[in-house]
GROMACS .gro file of C-alpha atoms in nm:
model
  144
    1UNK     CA    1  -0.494   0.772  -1.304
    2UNK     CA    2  -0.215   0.636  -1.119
    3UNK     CA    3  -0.053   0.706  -0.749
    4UNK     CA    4   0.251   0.594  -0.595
    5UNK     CA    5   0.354   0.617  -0.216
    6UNK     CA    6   0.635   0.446  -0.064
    7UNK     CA    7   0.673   0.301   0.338
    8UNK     CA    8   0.969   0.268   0.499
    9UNK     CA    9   0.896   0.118   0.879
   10UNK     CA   10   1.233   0.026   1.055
   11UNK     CA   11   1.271  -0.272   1.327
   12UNK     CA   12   1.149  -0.008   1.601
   13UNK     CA   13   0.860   0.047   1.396
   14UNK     CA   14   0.923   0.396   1.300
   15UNK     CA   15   0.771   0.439   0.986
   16UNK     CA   16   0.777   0.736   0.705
   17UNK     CA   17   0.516   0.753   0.460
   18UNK     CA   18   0.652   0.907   0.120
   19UNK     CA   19   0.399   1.055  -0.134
   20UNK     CA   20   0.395   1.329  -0.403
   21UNK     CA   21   0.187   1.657  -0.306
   22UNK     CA   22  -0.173   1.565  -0.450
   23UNK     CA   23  -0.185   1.958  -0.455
   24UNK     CA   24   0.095   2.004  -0.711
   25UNK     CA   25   0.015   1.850  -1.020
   26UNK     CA   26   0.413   1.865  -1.145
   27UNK     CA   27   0.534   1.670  -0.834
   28UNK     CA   28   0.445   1.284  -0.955
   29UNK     CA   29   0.812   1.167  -0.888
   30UNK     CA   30   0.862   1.398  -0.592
   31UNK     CA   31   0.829   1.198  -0.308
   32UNK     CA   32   0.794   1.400   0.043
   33UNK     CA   33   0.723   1.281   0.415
   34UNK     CA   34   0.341   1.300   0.400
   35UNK     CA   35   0.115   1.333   0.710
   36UNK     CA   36  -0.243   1.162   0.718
   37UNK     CA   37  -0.453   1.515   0.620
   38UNK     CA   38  -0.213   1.529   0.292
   39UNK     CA   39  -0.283   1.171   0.152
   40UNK     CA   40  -0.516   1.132  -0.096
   41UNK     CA   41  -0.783   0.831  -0.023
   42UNK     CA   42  -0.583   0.603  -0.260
   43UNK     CA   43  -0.258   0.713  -0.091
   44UNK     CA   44  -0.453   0.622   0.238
   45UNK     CA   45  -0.497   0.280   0.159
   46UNK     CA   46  -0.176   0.225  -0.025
   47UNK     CA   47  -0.031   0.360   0.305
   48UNK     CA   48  -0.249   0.146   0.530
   49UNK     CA   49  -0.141  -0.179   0.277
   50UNK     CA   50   0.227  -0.078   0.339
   51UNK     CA   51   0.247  -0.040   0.684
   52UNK     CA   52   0.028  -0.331   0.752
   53UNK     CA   53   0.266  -0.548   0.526
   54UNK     CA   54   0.579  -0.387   0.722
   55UNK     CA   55   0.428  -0.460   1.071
   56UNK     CA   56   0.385  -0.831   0.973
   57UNK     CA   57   0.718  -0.853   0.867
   58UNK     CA   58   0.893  -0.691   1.134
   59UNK     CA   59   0.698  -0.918   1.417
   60UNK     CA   60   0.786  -1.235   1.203
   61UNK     CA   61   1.138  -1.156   1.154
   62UNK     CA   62   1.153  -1.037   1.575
   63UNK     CA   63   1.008  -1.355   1.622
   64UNK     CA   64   1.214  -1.590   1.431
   65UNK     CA   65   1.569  -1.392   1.554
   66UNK     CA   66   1.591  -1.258   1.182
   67UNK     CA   67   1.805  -0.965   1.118
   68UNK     CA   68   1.596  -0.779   0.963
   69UNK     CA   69   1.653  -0.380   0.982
   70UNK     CA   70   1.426  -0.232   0.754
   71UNK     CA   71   1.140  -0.312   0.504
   72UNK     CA   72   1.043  -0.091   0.211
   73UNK     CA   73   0.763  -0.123   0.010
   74UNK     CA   74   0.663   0.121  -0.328
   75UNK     CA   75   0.335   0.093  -0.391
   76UNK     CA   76   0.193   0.194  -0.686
   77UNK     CA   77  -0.263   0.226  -0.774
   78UNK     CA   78  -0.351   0.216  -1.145
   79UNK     CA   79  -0.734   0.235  -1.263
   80UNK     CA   80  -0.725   0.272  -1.661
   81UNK     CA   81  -1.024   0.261  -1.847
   82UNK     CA   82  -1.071   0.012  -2.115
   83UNK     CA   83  -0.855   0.122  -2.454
   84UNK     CA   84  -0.989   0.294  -2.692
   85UNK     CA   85  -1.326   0.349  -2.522
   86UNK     CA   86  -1.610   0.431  -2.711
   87UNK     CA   87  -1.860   0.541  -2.468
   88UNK     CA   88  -1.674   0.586  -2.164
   89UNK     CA   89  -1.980   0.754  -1.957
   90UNK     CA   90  -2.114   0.400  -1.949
   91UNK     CA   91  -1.819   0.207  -1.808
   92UNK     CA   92  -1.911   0.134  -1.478
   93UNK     CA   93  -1.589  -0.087  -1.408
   94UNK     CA   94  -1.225   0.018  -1.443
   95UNK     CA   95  -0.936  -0.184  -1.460
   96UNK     CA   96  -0.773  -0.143  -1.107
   97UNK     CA   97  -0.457  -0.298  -0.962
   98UNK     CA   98  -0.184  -0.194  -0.664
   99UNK     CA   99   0.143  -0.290  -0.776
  100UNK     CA  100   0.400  -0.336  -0.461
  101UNK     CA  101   0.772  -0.340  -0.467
  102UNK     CA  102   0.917  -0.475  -0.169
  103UNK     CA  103   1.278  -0.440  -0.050
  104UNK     CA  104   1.458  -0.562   0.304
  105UNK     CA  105   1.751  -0.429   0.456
  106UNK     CA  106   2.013  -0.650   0.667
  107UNK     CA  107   2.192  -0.922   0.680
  108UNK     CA  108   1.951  -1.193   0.546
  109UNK     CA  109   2.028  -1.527   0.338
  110UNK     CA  110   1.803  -1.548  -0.003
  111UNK     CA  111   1.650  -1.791   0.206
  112UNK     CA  112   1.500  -1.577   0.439
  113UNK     CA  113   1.384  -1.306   0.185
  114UNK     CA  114   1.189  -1.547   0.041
  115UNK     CA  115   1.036  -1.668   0.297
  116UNK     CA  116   0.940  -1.285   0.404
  117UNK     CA  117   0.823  -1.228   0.061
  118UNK     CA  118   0.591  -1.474   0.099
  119UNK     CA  119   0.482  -1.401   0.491
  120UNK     CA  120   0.421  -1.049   0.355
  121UNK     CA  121   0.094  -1.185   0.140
  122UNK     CA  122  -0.022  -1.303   0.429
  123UNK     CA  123  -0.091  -0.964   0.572
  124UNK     CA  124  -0.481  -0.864   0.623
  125UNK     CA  125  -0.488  -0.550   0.414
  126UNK     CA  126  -0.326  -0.712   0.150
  127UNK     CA  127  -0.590  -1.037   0.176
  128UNK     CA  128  -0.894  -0.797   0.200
  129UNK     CA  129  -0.792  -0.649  -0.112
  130UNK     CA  130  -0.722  -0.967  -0.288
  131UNK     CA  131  -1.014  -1.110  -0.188
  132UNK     CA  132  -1.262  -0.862  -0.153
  133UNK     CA  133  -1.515  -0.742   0.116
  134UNK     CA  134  -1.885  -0.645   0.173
  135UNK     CA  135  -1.939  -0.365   0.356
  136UNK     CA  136  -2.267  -0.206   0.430
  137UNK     CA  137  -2.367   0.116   0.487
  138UNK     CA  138  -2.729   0.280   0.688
  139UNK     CA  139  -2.816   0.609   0.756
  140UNK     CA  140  -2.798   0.704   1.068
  141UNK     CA  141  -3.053   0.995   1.204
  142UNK     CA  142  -2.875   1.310   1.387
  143UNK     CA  143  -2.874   1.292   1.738
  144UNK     CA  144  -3.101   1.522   1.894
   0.00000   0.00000   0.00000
């Protein structure tokens, strides 16, 4: 299984979220302007990643008077299972990753991309998923 979306967020903070149709099984490398309600959940997070990453970058760059115009990120989920699997229906553990491609736009010294490359692990989507997170769940009874 694998999923690609790509985020484009521009120094106003206008920001398109590109994604193939999860409806149409042919459209893998057709990328379209998606809206929330057609994301998948893996698109979701990929998206929230992206944009969290762009955000960060664009108030850094604001900050330090960097000309930054636009940041572009392709983001890419792959869960595999193990090769040549035997008895799959016992696998409880895939081999997952998100791949990101990052790309800026305006007049910036190698210098400074660098230095936004590395500002751009520093975002908290990108830490939670590196580093993991408990999160509990309770039932809740219907309100009467």
């Amino acid at each position: 299984m694998a999923e690609k979306v790509v985020v484009r967020m521009n120094s106003e903070f206008r920001t398109e979220v590109w994604a193939p149709d999860p409806h149409d099984p042919e459209s893998d490398e057709i990328l379209q302007i998606m809206h929330i309600h057609g994301l998948t959940p893996y698109g979701m997070l990929m998206s929230s990643l992206g944009t969290c990453t762009a955000v960060l970058l664009h108030s850094y760059a604001q900050h330090h008077k960097l000309n930054l115009k636009e940041v572009e990120l392709v983001i890419q989920y792959q869960r595999v299972f193990a090769e040549d699997c035997e008895r799959c229906e016992e696998i409880d553990e895939y081999n997952e990753r998100i791949e990101q491609e990052i790309m800026f736009t305006g007049e910036l010294s190698d210098e400074q991309r660098e230095k936004l490359f590395l500002i751009s692990r520093q975002c908290p989507v990108h830490k939670m998923l590196e580093q993991g997170m408990e999160v509990k769940s309770k039932l809740i009874r219907e309100l009467d």
